Short mmCIF file of C-alpha atoms in Angstrom, two decimals:
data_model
loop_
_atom_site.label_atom_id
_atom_site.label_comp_id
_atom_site.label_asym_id
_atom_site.label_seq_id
_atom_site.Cartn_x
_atom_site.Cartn_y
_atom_site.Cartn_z
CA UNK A 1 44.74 4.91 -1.46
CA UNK A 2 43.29 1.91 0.43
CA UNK A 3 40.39 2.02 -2.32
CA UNK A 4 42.86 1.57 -4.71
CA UNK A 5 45.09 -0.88 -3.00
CA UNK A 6 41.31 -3.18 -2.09
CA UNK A 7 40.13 -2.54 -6.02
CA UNK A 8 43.55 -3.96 -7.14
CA UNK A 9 43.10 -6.63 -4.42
CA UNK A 10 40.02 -7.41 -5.62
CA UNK A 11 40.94 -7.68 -9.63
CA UNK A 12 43.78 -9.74 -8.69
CA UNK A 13 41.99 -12.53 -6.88
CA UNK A 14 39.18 -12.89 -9.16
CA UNK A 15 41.87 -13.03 -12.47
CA UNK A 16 43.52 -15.82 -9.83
CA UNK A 17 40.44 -17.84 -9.32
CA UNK A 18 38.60 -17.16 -12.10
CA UNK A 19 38.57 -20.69 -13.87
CA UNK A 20 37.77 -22.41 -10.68
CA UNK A 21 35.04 -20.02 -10.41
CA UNK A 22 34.16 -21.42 -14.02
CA UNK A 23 34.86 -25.21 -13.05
CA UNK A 24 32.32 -24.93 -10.06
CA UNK A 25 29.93 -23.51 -11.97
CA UNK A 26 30.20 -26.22 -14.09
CA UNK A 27 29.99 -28.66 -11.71
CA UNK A 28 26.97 -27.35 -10.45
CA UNK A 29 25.17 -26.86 -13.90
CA UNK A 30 25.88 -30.86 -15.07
CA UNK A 31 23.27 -31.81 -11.85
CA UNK A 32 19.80 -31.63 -13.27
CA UNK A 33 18.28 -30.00 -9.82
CA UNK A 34 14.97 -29.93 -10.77
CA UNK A 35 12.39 -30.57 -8.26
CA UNK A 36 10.91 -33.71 -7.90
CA UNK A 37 8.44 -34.32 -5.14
CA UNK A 38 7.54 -38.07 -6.17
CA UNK A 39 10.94 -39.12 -5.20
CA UNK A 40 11.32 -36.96 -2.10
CA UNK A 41 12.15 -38.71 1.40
CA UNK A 42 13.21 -37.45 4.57
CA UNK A 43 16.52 -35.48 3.94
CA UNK A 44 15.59 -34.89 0.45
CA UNK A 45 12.55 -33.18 0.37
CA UNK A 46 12.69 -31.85 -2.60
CA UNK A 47 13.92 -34.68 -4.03
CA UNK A 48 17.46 -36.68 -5.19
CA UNK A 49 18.76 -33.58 -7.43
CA UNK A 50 17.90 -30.65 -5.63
CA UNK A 51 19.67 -32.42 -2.42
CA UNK A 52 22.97 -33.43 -4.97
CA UNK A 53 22.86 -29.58 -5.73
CA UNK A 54 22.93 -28.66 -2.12
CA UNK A 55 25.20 -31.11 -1.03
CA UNK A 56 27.98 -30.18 -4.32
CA UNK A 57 27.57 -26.56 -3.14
CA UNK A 58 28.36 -27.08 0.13
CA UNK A 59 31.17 -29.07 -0.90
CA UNK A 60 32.30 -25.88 -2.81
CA UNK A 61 32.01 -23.89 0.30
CA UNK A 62 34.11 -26.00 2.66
CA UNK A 63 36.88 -26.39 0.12
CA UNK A 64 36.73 -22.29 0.08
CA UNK A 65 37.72 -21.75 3.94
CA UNK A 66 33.65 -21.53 5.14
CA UNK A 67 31.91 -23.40 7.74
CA UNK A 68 29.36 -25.22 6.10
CA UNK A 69 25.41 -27.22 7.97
CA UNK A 70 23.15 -29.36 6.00
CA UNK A 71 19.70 -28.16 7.30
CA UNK A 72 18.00 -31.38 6.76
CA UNK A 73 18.00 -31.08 3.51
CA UNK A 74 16.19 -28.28 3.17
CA UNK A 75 18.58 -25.89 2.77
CA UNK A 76 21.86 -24.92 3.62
CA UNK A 77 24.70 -22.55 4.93
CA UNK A 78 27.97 -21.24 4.84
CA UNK A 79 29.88 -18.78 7.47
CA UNK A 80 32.69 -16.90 8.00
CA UNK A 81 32.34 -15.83 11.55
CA UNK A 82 32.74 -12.16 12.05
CA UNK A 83 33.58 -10.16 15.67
CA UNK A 84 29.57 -9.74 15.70
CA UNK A 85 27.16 -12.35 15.32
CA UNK A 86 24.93 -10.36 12.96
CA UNK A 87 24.66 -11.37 9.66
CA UNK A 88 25.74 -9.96 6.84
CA UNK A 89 23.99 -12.87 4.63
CA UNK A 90 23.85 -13.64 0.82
CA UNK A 91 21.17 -16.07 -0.48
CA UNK A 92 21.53 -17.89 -3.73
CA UNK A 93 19.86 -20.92 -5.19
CA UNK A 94 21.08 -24.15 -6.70
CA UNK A 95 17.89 -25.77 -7.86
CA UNK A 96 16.61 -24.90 -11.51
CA UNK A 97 13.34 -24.83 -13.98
CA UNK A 98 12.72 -27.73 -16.78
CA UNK A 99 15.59 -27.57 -19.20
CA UNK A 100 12.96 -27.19 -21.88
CA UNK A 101 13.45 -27.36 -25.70
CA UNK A 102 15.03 -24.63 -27.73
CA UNK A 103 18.91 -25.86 -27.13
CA UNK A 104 21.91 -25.47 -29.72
CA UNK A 105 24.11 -26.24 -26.78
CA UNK A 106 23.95 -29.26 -24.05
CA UNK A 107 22.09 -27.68 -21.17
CA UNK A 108 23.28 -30.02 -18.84
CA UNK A 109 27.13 -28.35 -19.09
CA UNK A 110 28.84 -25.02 -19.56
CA UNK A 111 29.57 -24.35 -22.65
CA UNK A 112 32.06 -21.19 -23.64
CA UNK A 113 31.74 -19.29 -26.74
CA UNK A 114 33.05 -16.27 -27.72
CA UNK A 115 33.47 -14.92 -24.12
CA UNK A 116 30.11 -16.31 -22.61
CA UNK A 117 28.97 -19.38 -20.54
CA UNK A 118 25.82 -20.92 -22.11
CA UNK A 119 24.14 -23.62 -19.71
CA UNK A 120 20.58 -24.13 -17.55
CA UNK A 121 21.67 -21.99 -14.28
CA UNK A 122 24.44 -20.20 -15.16
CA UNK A 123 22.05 -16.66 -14.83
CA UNK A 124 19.40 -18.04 -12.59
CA UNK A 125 21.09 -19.10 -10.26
CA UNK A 126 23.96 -21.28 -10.02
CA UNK A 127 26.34 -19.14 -11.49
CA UNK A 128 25.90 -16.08 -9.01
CA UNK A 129 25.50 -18.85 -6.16
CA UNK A 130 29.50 -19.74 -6.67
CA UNK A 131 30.19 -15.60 -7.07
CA UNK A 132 28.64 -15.23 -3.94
CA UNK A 133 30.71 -17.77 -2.49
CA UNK A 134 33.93 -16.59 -4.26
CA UNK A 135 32.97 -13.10 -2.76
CA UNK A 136 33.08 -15.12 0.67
CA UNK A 137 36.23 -16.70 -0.17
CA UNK A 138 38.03 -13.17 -0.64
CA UNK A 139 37.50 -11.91 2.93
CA UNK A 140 38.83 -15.34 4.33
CA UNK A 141 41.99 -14.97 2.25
CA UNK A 142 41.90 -11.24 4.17
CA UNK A 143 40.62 -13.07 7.38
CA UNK A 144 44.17 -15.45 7.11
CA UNK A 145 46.40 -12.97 5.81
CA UNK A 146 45.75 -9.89 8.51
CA UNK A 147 44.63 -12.50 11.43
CA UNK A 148 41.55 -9.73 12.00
CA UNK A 149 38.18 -11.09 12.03
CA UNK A 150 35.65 -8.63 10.22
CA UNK A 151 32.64 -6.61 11.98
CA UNK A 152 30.18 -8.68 10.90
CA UNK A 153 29.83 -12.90 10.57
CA UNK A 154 29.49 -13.10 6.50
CA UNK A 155 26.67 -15.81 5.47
CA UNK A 156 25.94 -17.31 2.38
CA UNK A 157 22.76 -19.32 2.12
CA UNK A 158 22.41 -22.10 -0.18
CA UNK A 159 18.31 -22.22 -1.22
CA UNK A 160 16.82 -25.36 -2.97
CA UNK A 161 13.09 -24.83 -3.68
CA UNK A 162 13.62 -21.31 -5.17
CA UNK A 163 11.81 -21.79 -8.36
CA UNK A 164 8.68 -23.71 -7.36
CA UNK A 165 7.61 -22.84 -3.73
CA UNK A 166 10.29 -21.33 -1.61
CA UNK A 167 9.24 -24.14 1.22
CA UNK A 168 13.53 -23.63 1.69
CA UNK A 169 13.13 -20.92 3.33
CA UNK A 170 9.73 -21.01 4.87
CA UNK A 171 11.66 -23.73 6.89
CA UNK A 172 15.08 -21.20 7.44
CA UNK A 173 12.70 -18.71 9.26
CA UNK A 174 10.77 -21.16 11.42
CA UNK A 175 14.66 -22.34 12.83
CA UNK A 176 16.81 -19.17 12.68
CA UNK A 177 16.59 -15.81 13.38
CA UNK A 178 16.74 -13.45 10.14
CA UNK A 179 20.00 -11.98 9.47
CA UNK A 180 20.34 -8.01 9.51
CA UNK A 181 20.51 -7.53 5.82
CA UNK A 182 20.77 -9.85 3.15
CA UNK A 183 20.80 -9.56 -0.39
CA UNK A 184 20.23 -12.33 -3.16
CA UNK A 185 22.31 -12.18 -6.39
CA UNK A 186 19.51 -13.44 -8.18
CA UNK A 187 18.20 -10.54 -10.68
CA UNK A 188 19.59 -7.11 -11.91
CA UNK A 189 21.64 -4.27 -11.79
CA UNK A 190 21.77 -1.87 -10.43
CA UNK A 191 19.86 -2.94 -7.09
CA UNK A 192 15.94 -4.57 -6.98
CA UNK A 193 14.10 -2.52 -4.02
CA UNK A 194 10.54 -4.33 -4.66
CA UNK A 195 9.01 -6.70 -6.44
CA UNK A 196 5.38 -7.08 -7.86
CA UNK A 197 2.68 -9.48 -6.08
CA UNK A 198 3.14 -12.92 -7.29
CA UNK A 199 0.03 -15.12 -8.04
CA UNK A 200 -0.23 -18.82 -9.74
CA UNK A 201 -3.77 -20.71 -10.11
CA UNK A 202 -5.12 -23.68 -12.14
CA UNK A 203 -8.34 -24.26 -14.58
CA UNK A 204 -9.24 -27.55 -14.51
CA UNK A 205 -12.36 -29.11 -16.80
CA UNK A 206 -14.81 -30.28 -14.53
CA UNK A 207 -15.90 -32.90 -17.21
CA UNK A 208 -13.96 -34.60 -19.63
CA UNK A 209 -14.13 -32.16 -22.71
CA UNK A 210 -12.03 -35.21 -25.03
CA UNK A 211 -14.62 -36.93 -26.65
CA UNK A 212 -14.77 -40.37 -28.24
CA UNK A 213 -14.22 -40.33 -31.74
CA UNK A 214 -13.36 -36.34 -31.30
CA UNK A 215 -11.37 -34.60 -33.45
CA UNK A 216 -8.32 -33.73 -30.18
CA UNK A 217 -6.64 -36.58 -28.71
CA UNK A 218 -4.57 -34.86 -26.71
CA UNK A 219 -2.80 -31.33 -26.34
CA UNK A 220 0.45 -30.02 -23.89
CA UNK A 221 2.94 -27.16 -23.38
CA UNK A 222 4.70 -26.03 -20.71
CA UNK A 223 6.76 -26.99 -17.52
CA UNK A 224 6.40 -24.30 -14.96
CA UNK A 225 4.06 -21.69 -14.65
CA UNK A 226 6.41 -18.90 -14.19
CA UNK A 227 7.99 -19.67 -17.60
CA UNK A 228 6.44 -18.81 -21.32
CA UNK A 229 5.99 -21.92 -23.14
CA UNK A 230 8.28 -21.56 -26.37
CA UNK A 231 6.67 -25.01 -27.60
CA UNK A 232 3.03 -26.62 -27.40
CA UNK A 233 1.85 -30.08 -29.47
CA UNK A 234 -1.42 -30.96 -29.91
CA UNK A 235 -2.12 -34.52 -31.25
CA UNK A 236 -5.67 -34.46 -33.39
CA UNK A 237 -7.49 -36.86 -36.17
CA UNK A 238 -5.38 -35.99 -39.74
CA UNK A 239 -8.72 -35.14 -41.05
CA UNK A 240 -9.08 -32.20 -38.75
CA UNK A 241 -5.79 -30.65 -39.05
CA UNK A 242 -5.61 -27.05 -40.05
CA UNK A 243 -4.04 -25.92 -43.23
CA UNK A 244 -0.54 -24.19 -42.89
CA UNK A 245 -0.31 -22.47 -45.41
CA UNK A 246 0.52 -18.63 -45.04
CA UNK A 247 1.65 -19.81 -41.47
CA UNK A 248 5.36 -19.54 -39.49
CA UNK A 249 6.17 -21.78 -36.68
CA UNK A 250 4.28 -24.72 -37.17
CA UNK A 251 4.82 -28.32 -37.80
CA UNK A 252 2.30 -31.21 -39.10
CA UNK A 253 3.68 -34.92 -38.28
CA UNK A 254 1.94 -37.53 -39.51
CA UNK A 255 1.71 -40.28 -36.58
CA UNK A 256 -0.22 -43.90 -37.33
CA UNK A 257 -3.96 -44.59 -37.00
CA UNK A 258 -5.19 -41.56 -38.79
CA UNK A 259 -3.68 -38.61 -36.42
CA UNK A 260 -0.94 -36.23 -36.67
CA UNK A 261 1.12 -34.13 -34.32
CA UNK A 262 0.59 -30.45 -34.53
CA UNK A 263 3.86 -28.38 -33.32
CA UNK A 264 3.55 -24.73 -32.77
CA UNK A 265 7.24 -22.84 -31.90
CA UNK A 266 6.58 -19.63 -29.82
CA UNK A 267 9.74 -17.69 -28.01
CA UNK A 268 10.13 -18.70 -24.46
CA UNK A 269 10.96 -16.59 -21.62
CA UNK A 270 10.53 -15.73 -17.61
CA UNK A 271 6.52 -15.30 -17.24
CA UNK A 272 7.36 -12.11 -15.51
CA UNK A 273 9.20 -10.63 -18.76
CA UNK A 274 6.71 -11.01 -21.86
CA UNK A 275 8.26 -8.59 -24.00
CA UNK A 276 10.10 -10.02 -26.49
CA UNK A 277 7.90 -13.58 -26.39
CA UNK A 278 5.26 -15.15 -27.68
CA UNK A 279 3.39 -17.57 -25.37
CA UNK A 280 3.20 -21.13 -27.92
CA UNK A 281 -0.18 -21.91 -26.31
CA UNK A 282 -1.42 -19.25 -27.53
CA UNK A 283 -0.07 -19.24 -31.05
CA UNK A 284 -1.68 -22.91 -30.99
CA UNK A 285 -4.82 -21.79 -29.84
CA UNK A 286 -5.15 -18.99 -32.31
CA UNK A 287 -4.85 -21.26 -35.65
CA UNK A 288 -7.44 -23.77 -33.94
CA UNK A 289 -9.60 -21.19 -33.84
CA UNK A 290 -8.96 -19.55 -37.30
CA UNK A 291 -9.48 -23.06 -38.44
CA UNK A 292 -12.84 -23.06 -36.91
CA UNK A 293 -12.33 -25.66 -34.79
CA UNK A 294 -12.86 -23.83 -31.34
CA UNK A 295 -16.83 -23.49 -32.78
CA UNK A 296 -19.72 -24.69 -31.52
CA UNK A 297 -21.01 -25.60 -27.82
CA UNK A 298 -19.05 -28.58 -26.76
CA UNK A 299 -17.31 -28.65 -23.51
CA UNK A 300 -13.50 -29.09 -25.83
CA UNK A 301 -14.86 -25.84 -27.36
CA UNK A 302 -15.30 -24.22 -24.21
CA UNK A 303 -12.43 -24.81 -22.50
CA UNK A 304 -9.68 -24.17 -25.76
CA UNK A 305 -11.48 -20.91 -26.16
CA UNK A 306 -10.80 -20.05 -22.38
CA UNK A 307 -7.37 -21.10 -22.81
CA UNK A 308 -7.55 -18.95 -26.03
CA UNK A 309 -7.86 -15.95 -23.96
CA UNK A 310 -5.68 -16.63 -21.56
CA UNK A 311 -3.23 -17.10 -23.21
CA UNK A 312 -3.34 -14.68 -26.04
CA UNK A 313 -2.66 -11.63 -23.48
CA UNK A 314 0.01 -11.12 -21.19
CA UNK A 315 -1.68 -7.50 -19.69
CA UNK A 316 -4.88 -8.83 -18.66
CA UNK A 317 -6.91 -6.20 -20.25
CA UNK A 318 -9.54 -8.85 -22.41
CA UNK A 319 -10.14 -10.42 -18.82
CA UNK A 320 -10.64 -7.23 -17.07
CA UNK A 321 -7.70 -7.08 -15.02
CA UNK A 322 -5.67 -4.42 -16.57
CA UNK A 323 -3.80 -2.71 -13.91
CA UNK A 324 -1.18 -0.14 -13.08
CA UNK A 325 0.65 1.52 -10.26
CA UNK A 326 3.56 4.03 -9.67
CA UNK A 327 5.63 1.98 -8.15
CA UNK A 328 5.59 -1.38 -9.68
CA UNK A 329 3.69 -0.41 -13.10
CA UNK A 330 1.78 -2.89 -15.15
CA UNK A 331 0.27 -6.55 -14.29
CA UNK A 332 1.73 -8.85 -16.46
CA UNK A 333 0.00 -12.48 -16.92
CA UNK A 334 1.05 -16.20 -18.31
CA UNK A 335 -0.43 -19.22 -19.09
CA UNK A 336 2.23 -21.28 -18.75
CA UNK A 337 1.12 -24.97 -18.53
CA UNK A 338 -1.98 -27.12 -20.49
CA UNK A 339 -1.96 -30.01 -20.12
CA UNK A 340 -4.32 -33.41 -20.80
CA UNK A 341 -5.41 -35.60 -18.01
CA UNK A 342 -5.35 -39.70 -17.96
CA UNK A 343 -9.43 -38.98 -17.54
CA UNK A 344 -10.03 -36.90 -20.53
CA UNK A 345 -10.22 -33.56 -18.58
CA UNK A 346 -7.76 -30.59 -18.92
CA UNK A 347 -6.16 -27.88 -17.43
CA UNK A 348 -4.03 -24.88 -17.69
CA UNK A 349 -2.17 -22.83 -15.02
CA UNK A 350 -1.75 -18.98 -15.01
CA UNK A 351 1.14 -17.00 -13.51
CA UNK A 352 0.06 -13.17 -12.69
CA UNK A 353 2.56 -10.81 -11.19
CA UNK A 354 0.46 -7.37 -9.97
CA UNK A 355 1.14 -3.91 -8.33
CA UNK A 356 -0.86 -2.26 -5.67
CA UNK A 357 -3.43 -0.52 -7.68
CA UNK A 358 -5.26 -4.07 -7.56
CA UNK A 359 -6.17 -6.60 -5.16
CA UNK A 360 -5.99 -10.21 -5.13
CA UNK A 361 -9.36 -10.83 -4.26
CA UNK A 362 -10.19 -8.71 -7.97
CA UNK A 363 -7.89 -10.54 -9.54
CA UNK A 364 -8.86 -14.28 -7.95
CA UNK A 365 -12.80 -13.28 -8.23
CA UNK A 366 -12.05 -12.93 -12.45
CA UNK A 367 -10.74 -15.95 -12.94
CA UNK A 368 -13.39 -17.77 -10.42
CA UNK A 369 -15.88 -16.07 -13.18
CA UNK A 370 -14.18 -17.11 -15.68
CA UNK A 371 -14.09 -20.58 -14.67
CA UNK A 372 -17.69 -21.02 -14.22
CA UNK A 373 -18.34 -20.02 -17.38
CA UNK A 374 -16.32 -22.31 -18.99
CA UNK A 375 -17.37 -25.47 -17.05
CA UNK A 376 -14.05 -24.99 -14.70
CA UNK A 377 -12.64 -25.47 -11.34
CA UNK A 378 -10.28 -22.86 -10.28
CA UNK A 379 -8.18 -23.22 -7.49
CA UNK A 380 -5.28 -20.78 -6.12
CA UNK A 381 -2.00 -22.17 -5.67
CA UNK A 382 0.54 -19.31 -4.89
CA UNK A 383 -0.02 -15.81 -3.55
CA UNK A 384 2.61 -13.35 -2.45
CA UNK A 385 1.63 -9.80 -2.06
CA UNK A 386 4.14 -7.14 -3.33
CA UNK A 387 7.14 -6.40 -1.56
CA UNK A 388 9.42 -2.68 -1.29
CA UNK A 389 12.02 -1.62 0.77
CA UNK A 390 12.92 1.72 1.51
CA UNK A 391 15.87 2.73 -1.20
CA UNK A 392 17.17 5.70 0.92
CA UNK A 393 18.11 2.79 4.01
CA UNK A 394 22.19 2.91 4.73
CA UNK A 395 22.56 -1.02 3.36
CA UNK A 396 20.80 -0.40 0.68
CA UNK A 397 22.44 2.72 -0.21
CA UNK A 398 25.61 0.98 -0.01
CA UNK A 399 25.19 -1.54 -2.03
CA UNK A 400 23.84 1.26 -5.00
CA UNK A 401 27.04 3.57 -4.24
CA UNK A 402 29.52 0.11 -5.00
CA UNK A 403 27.26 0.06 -8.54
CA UNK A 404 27.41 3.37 -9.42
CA UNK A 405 31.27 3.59 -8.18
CA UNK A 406 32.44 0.56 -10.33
CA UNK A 407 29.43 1.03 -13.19
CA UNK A 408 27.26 3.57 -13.63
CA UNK A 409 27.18 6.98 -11.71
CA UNK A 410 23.32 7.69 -12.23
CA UNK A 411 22.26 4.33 -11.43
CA UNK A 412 18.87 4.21 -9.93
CA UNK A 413 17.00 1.28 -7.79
CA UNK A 414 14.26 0.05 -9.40
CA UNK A 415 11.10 -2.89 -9.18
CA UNK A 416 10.94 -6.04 -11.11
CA UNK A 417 8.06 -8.21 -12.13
CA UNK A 418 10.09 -11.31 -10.73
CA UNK A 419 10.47 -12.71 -7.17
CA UNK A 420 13.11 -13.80 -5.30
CA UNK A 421 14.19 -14.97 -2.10
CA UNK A 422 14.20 -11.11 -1.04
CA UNK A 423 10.59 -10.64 -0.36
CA UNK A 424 10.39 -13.04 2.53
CA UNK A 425 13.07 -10.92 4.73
CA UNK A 426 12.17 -7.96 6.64
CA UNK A 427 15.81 -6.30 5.42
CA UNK A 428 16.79 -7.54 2.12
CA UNK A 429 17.01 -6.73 -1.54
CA UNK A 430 18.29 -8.30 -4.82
CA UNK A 431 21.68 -6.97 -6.35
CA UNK A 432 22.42 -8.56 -9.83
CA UNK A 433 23.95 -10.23 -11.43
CA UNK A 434 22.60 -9.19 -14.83
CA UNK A 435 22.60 -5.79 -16.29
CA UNK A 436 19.74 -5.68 -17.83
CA UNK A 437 20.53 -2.74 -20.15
CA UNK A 438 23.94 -4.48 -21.41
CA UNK A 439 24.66 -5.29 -25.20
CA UNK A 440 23.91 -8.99 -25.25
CA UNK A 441 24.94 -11.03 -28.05
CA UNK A 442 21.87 -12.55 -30.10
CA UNK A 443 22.12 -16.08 -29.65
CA UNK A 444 22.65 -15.68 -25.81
CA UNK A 445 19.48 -16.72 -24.19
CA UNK A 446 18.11 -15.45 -20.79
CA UNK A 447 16.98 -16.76 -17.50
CA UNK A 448 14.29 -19.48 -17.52
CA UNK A 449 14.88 -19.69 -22.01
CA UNK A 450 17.23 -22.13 -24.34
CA UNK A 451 20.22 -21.67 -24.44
CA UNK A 452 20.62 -19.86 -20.87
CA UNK A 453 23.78 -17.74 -19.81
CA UNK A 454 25.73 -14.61 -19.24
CA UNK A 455 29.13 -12.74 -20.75
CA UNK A 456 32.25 -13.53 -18.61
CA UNK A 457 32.80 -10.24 -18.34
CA UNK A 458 29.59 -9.40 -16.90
CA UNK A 459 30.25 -12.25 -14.23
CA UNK A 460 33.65 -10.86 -13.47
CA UNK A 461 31.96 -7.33 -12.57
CA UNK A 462 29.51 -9.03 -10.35
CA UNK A 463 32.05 -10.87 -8.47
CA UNK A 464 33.97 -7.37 -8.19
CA UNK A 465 30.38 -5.92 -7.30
CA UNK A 466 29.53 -8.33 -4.55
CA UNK A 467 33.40 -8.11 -2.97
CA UNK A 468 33.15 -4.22 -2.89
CA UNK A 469 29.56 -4.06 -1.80
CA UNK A 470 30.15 -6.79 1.43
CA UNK A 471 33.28 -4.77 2.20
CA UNK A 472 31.25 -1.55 2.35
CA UNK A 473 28.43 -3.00 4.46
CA UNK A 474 30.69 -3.97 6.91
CA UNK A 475 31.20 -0.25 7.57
CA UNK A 476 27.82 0.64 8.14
CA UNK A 477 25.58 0.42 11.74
CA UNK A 478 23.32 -2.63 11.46
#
């Protein structure tokens, strides 16, 4: 009976709050919280938007009954004190990738058709950041109502740096302890027990490979490296351009002084989730090359038919990197961003996300190879190894059995490709929001692509998730 009485608790509150769930989600999606380093300053570090972010969703958390600190801007916090100071912690992010091209809708708002919220965030991860607030909010209604402080303090931790370099909370562990468990509402149903090794590097020409008087002027695609380009341009003399015909996806613009703009469309998508996408670089790359074009010995030559491979394969196998485990399966790979520089060189960044079955040094030694050949630098950027936590652990378990109570009985844990804020805890794990296996209409876009967002519906259950699965951690030994 007191299941029933808390699930009809639960349903009631979130039908009660539900559109100021959906107004500060909307709040939160209109600031463009990208980061940007060249205007960072002490405070801001990751610049003016990221901090507005943090700052509104703070804001959020105050007006919802939490006590709210500003870590210097690099991150933040909300509690509601328990009758033990261990945690109980949630961590959700409020900064965001490029908006990126693609959009039917404004990606700067929320928009609501036909019982789903379309905007950049609203999946990844500013819509889940206010649920996990809202979850929050329901045990300090319970706090007021029953004057009974819970078991354990409840924290919610507001990141900033999520998508680029997780410097957020790098700087959270070198000034507080870790909390006991955490989990981030930043990925799937049913639960996320481990995640594959994450690696990002950079090719860069060693030379200028644009010639004078050359037939490229100039090529780019791409924002992020952990995202599949859905467009890339290339600007090149009109007498050079390739013919269309029998093609899909492309676009010639004619542009003055003899040159024209060459447009190939791909499908974007998360660089950890290729199915489904085709990588625009690549599609570019390909007709240049049918064309001819990539022939010859030139340095230009060189380096487009490096980028050619790289980005015409999202397994690694034509690089020798193929690679698969029991755990985590296959290595997946993206080149996500080519781009010109002012001095004529060029470069390209790869995104790689591995299992166990093969090390970094393997993978980092390929591409130095690679390089070489190609008249390249290559330099690593990002390495995280792979991550896994025990499934069978009581907070984990409890978490699962509020899933497979409220969703689906058989549910299993299972690994991603993705990373989240998870991996850098000793006793965390990721717990939805999306169900990855749900119906999804076909013009609703996914984390990271155009046109962004999630059913209400499927929000609603999270909510109900994240209520159900705090309540029945604070019933377990931590």
């Amino acid at each position: 009976m007191a299941e029933e009485l808390q699930e009809r608790d639960i349903d009631a509150f979130i039908d009660e709050v539900w559109e100021d769930v959906v107004a500060d989600i909307t709040s939160l999606v209109r600031i463009e919280s990208v980061e940007d380093l060249e205007h960072a300053e002490p405070g801001k570090p990751f610049g003016p938007k990221p901090y507005e972010a943090l700052a509104k969703g703070l804001e959020i958390a105050e007006r919802l009954g939490l006590e709210t600190h500003n870590c210097e801007g690099y991150i933040g916090y909300a509690d509601l004190p328990g009758v033990s100071s261990k945690q109980i912690a949630t961590i959700a992010h409020t900064d965001i990738v490029p908006v990126g091209i693609g959009w039917t809708v404004p990606p700067l708002d929320v928009t609501r058709r036909d019982g789903c919220l379309l905007g950049r965030g609203v999946q990844d991860d500013k819509g889940a950041f206010v649920l996990s607030l809202y979850a929050a909010k329901f045990f300090v209604d319970q706090v007021s109502r029953t004057g009974q402080k819970l078991p354990y303090t409840i924290r919610c931790i507001v990141g900033t740096n999520e998508e680029t370099g997780m410097e957020d909370v790098d700087w959270y562990l070198e000034h507080f302890d870790a909390p006991d468990f955490l989990f981030t509402p930043d990925a799937d149903f049913p639960l996320i027990c481990g995640e594959k090794g994450i690696f990002h590097g950079e090719f860069v020409s060693k030379e200028p490979v644009l010639e004078q008087g050359g037939w490229l002027l100039s090529a780019q695609a791409g924002t992020v490296a952990n995202a599949i380009p859905g467009l890339a341009e290339a600007v090149l003399l009109a007498d050079a351009a390739p013919s269309l015909e029998g093609t899909e996806g492309f676009e010639l613009e004619s542009l003055d002084g003899g040159q024209v703009r060459l447009s190939a469309h791909g499908i974007g998508g998360h660089a950890a989730f290729p199915p489904g996408t085709i990588n625009a670089i690549g599609k570019l790359t390909k007709l240049l090359a049918a064309a001819g074009l990539l022939e010859g010995d030139s340095a230009l030559s060189s380096f487009l038919g490096m980028v050619n491979l790289l980005a015409n394969t999202t397994d690694g196998e034509p690089l020798g990197i193929a690679s698969s485990d029991e755990v985590f399966g296959a290595l997946t790979m993206n080149a996500g961003v080519l781009r010109t520089l002012p001095d004529g060189r060029m470069s390209i960044s790869i995104d790689v996300r591995y299992p166990t079955s093969i090390t970094i040094e393997q993978i980092t030694d390929t591409f130095k190879a690679l390089a070489e050949r190609h008249g390249c630098e290559f330099k690593e950027i990002i390495n995280k190894t792979p991550f896994y936590m025990d499934p069978s652990l009581p907070a984990i378990q409890a978490l699962l059995s509020a899933y497979r109570d409220y969703v689906d009985a058989d549910a299993e844990p299972f690994v991603i490709g993705g990373g989240t804020y998870a991996r850098h805890f000793p006793r965390a794990c990721a717990f939805g929001p999306n169900v990855p296996t749900e119906e999804r209409p076909d013009w609703l876009g996914i984390e990271h692509g155009p046109d962004e967002g999630m059913t209400e519906a499927g929000l609603k259950r999270a909510l109900k998730l994240y209520i159900v699965g705090i309540s029945r951690l604070m019933d377990i030994e931590l």
